PDB file of C-alpha atoms in Angstrom:
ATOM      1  CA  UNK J   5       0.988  13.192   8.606  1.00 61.00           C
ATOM      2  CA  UNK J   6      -1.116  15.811   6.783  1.00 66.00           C
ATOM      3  CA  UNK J   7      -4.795  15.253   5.787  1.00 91.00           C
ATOM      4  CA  UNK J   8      -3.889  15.658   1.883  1.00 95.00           C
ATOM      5  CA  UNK J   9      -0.152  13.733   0.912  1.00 97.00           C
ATOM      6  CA  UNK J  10       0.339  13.583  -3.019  1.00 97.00           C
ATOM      7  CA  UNK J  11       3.134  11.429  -4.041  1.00 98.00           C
ATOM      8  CA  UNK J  12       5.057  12.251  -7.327  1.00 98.00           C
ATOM      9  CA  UNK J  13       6.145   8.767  -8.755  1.00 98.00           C
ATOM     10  CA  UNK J  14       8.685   8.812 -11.261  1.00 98.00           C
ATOM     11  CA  UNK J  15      11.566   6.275 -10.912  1.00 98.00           C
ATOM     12  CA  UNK J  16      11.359   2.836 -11.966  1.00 97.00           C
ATOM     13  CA  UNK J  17      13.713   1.458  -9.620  1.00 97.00           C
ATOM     14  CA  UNK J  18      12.255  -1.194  -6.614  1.00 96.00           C
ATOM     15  CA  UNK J  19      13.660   0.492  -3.662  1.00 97.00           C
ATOM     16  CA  UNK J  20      11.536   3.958  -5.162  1.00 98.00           C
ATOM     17  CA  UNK J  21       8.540   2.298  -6.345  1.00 98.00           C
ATOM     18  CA  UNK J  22       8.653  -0.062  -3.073  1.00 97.00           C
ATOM     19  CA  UNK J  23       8.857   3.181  -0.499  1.00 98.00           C
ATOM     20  CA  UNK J  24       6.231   4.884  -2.741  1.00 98.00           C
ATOM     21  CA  UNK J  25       3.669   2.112  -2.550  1.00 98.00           C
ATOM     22  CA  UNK J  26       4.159   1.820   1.146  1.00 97.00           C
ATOM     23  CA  UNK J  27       3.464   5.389   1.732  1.00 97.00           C
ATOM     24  CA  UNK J  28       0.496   5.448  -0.239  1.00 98.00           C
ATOM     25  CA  UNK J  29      -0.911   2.328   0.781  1.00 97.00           C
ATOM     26  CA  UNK J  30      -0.328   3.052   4.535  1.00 96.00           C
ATOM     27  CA  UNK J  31      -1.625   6.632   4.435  1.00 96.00           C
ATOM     28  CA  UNK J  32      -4.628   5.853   2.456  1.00 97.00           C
ATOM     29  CA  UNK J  33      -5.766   3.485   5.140  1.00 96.00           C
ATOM     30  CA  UNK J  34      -4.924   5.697   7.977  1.00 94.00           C
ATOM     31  CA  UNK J  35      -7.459   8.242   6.452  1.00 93.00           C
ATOM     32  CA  UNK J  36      -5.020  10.646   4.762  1.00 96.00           C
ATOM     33  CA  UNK J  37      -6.277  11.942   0.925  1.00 97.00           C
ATOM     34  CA  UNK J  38      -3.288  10.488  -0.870  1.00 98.00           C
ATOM     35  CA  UNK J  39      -2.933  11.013  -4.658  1.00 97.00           C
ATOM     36  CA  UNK J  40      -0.258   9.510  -6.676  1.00 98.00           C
ATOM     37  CA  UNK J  41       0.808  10.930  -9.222  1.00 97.00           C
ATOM     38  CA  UNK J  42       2.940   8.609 -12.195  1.00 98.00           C
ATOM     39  CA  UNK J  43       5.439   9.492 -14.859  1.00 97.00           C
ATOM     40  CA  UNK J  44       8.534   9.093 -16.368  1.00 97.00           C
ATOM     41  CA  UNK J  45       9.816   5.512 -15.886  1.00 97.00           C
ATOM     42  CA  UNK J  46       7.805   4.658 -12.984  1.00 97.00           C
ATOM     43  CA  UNK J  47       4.389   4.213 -15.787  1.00 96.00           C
ATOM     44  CA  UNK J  48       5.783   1.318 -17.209  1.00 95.00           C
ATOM     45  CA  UNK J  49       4.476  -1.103 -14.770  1.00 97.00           C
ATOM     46  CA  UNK J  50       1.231   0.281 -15.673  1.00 97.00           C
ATOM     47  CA  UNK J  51       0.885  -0.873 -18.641  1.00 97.00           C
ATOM     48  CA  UNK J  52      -0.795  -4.274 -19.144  1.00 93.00           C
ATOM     49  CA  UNK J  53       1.224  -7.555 -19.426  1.00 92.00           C
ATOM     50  CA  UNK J  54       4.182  -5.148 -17.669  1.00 93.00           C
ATOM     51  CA  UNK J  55       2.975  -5.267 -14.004  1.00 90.00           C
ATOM     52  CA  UNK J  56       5.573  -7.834 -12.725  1.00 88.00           C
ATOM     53  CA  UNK J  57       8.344  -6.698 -14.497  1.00 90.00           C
ATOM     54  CA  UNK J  58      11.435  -6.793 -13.163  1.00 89.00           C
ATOM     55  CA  UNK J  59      12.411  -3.263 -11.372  1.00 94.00           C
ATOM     56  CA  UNK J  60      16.476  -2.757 -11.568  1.00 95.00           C
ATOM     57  CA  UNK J  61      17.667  -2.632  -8.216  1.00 94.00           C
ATOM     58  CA  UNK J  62      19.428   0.516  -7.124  1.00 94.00           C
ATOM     59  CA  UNK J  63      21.398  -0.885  -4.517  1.00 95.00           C
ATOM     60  CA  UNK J  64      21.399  -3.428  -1.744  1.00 96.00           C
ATOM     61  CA  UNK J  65      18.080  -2.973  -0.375  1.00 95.00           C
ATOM     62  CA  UNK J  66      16.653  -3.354  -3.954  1.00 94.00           C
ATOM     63  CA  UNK J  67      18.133  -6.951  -4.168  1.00 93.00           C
ATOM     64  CA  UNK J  68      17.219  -8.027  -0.454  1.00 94.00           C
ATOM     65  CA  UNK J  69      13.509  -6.602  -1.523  1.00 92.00           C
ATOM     66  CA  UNK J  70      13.190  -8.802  -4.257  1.00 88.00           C
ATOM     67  CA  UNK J  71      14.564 -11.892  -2.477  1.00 90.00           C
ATOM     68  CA  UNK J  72      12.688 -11.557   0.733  1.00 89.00           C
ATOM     69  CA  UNK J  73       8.747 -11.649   0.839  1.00 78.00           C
ATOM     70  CA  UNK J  74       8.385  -8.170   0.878  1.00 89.00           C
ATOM     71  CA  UNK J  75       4.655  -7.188  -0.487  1.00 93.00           C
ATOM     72  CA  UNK J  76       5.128  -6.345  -4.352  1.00 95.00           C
ATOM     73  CA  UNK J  77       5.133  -2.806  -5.018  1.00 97.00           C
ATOM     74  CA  UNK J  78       1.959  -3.268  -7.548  1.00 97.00           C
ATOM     75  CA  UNK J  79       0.117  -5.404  -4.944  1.00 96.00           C
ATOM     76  CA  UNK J  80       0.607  -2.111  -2.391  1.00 97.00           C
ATOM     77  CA  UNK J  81      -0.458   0.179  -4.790  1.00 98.00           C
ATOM     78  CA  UNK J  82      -3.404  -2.217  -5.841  1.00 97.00           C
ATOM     79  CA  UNK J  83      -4.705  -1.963  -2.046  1.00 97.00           C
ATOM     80  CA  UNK J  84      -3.816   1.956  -1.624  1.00 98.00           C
ATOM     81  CA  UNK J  85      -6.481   2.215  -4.353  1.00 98.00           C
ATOM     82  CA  UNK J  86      -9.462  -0.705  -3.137  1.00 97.00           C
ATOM     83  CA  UNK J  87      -8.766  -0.746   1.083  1.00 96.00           C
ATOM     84  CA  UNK J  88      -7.695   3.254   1.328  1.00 96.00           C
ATOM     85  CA  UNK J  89      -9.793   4.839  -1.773  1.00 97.00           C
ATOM     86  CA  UNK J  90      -6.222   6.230  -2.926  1.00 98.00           C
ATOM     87  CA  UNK J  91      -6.353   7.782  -6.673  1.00 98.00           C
ATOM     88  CA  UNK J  92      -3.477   7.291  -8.562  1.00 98.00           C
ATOM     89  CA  UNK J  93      -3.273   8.979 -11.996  1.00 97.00           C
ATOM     90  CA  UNK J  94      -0.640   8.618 -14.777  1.00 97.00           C
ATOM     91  CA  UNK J  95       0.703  11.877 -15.926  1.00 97.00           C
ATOM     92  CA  UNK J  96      -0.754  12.920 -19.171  1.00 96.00           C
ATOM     93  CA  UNK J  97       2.585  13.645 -21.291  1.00 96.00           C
ATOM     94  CA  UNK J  98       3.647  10.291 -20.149  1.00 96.00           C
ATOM     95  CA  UNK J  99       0.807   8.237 -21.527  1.00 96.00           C
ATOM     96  CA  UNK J 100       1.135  10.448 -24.988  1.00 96.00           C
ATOM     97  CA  UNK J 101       5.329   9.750 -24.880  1.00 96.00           C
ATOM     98  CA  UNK J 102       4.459   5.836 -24.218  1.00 96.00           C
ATOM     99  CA  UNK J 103       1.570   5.884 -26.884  1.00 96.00           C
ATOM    100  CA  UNK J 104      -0.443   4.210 -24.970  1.00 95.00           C
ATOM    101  CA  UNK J 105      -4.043   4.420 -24.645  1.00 93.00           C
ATOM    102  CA  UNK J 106      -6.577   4.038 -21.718  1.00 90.00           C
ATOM    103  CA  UNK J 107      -7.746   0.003 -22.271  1.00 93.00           C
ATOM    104  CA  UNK J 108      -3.758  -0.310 -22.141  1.00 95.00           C
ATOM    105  CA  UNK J 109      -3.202   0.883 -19.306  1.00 97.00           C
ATOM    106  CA  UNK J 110      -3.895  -1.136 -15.709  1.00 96.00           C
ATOM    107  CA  UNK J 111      -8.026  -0.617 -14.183  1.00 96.00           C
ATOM    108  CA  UNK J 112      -6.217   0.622 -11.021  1.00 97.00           C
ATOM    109  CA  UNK J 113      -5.676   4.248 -12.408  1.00 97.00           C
ATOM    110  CA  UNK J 114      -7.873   7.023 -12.573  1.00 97.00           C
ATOM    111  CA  UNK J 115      -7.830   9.117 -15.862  1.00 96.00           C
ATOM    112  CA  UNK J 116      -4.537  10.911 -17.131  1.00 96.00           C
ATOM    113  CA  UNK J 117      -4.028  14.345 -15.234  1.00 96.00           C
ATOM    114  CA  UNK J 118      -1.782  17.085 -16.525  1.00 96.00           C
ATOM    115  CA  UNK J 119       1.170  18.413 -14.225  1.00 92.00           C
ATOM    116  CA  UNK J 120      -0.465  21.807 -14.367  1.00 93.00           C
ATOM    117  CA  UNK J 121      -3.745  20.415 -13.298  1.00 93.00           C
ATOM    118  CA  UNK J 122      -1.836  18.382 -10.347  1.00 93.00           C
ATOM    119  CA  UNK J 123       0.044  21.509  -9.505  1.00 91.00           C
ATOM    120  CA  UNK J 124      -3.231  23.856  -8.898  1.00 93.00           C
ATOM    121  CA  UNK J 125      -5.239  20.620  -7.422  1.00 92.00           C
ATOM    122  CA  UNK J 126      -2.502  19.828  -4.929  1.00 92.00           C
ATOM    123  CA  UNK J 127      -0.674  22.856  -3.987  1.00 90.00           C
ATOM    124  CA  UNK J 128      -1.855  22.625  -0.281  1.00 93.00           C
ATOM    125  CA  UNK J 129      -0.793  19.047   0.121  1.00 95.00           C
ATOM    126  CA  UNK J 130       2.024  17.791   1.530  1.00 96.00           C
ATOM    127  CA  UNK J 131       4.155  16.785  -1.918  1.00 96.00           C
ATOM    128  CA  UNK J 132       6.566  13.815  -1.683  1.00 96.00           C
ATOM    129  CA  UNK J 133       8.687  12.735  -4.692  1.00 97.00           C
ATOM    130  CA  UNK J 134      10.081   9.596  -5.406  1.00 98.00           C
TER     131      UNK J 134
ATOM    132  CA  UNK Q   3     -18.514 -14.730  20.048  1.00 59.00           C
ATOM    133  CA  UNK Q   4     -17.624 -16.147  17.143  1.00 75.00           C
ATOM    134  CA  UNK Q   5     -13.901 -17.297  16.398  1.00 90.00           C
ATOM    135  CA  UNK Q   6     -11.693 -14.870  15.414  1.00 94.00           C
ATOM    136  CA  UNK Q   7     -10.685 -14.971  11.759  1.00 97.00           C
ATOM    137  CA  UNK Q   8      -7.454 -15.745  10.960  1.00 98.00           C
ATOM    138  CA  UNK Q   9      -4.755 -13.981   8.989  1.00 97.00           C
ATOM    139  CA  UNK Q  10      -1.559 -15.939   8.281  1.00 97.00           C
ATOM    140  CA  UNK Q  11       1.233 -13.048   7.389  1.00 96.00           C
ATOM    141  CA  UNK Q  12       3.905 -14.873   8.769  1.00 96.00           C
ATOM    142  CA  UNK Q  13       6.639 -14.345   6.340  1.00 93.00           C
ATOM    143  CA  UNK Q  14       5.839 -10.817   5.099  1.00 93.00           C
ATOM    144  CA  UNK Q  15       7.322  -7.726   5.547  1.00 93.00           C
ATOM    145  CA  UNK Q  16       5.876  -4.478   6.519  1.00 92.00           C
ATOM    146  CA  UNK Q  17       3.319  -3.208   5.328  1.00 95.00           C
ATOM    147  CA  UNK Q  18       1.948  -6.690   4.207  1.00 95.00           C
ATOM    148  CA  UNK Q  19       0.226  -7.832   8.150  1.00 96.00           C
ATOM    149  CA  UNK Q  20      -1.288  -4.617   8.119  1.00 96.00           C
ATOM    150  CA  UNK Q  21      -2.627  -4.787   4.826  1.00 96.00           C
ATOM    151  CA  UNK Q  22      -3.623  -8.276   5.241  1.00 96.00           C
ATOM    152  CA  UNK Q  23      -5.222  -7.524   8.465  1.00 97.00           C
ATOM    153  CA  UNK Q  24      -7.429  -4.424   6.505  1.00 96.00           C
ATOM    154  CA  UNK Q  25      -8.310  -6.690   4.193  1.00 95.00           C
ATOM    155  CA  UNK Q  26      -9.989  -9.068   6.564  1.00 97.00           C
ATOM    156  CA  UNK Q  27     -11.215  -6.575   8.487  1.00 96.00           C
ATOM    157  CA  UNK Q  28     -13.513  -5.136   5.816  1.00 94.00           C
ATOM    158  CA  UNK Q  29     -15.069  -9.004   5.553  1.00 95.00           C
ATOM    159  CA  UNK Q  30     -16.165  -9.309   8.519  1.00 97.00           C
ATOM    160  CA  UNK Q  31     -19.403  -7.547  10.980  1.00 96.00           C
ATOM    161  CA  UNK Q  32     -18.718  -4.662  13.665  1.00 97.00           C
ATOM    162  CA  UNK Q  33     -17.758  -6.978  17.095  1.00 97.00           C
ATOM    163  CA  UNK Q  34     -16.032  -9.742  15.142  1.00 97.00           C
ATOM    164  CA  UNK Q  35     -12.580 -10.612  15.817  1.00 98.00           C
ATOM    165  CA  UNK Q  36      -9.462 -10.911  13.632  1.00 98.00           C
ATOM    166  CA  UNK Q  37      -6.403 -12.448  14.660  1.00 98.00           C
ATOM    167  CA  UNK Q  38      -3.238 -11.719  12.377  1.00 97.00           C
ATOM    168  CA  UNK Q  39      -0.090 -14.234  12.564  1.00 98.00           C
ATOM    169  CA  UNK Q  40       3.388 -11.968  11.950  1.00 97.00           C
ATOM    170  CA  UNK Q  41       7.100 -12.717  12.028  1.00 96.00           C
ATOM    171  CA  UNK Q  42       7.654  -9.214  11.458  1.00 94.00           C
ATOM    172  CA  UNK Q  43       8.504  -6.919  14.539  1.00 92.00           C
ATOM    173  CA  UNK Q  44       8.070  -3.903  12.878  1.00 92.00           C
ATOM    174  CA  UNK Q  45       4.029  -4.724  12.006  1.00 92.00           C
ATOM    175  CA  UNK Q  46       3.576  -5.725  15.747  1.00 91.00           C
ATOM    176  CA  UNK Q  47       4.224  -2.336  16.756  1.00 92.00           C
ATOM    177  CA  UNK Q  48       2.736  -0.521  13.719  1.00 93.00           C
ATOM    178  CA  UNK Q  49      -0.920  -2.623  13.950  1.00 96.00           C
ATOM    179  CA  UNK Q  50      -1.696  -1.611  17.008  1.00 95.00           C
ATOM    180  CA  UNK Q  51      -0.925   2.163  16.320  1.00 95.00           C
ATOM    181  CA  UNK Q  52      -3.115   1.768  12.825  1.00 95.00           C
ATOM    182  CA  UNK Q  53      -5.737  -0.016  15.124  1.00 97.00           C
ATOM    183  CA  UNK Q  54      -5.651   3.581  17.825  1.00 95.00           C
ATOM    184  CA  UNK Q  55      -5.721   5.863  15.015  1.00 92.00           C
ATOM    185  CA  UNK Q  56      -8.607   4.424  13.062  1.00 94.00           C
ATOM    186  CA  UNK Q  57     -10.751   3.470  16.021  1.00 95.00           C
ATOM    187  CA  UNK Q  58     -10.967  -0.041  16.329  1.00 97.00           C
ATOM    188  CA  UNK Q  59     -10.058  -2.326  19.332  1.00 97.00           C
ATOM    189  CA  UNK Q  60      -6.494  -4.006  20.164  1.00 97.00           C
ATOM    190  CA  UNK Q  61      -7.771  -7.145  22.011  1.00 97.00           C
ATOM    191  CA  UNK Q  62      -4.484  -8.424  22.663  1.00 96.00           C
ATOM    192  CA  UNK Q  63      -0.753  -9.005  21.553  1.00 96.00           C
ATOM    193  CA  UNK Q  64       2.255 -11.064  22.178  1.00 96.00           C
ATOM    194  CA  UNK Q  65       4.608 -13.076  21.076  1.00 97.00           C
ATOM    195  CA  UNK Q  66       4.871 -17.056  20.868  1.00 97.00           C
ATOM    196  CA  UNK Q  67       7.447 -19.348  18.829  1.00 97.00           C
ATOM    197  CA  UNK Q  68       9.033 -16.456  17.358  1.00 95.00           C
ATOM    198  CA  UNK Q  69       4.973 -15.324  15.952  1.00 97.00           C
ATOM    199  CA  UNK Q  70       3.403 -12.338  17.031  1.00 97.00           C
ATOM    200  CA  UNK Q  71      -0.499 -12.607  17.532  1.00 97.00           C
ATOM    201  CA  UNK Q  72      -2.215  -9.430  16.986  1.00 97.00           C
ATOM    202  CA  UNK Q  73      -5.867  -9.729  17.608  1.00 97.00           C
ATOM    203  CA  UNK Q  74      -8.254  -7.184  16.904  1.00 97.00           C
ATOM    204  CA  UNK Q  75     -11.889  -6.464  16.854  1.00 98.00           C
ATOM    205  CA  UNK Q  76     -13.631  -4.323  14.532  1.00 97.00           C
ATOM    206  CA  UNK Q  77     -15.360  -0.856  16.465  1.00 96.00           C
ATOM    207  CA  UNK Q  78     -17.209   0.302  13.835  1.00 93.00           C
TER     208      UNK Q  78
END
């Protein structure tokens, strides 16, 4: 795995968010740089009083996810950010779109970061989309 | 030596041992033990590979009852 992995988050279903979550939380404790990077449907569970809302289920896995204890996708991202030091930033456009500002959004993120500024930041990292 | 501490993840699914497990393992003093409980196969293999590749010690592991027993002891 390279040293620097930024993960592009932008679906809002569980299987997504769920394989997203483990890669960040796993890499950030196995001493890779990760940086997450939210938008589009996948900010929603950022937003306070949202966290545990239900993620639609894209297909079979989805469903088995959310009946079997598999760790919640927040709770992984949760301990990317406090075990591996992972940042994990909501895209700017998607915070204006949602209206939302920063005491509405959850303490786990780091301020909102434009995709040009992700682009230039991250262009030697290994990019993963989701 | 003190008694390991114990992590019940019996039940979860990867990565939730091996989260568990780092979570404990930041507690506790370099030397001390910590024992993690899994049902999952997948995290018995994967905990000792995060364990090599971040320096700490695999004390032992096997299976009983269907449980694995992955006990650890922090290097460093």
């Amino acid at each position: 795995m390279a040293d620097k992995l930024a993960l592009i988050v932008t679906s809002g279903s569980r299987e997504q968010l769920q394989m997203a979550a483990m890669m960040a939380s796993v890499g950030a404790v196995s001493g890779t740089e990760v940086t997450v990077f939210l938008s589009m449907n996948a900010m929603t569970y950022f937003i306070h009083g949202r966290e545990r809302e239900e993620a639609p289920n894209a297909g079979e896995m989805g469903a088995l996810l959310a009946e079997k204890k598999a760790p919640h996708f927040m709770e992984l991202f949760q301990q990317a950010a406090d075990l591996g030091g992972a940042k994990i930033h909501p895209c700017s456009m998607a915070v204006d779109v949602l209206g939302v500002r920063a005491e509405d959004l959850n303490p786990m993120l780091e301020p909102p970061l434009g995709l040009t500024k992700f682009m230039s930041d991250f262009q030697d990292a290994t990019v993963l989309t989701f | 030596m003190s008694e390991p501490k114990i992590v019940d993840a019996r039940g979860s699914f990867c990565p939730g041992p091996l989260m568990e497990l780092i979570a404990a393992m930041k507690e506790v003093d370099v030397g001390d033990e910590v024992e993690v409980l899994s049902t999952d196969e997948g995290s018995a293999n994967d905990v000792p590979e995060w364990l090599d590749k971040v320096g700490h010690e695999l004390v032992e592991n096997f299976q009983e009852d269907g449980v694995y027993h992955i006990r650890a002891r922090k290097a460093k």
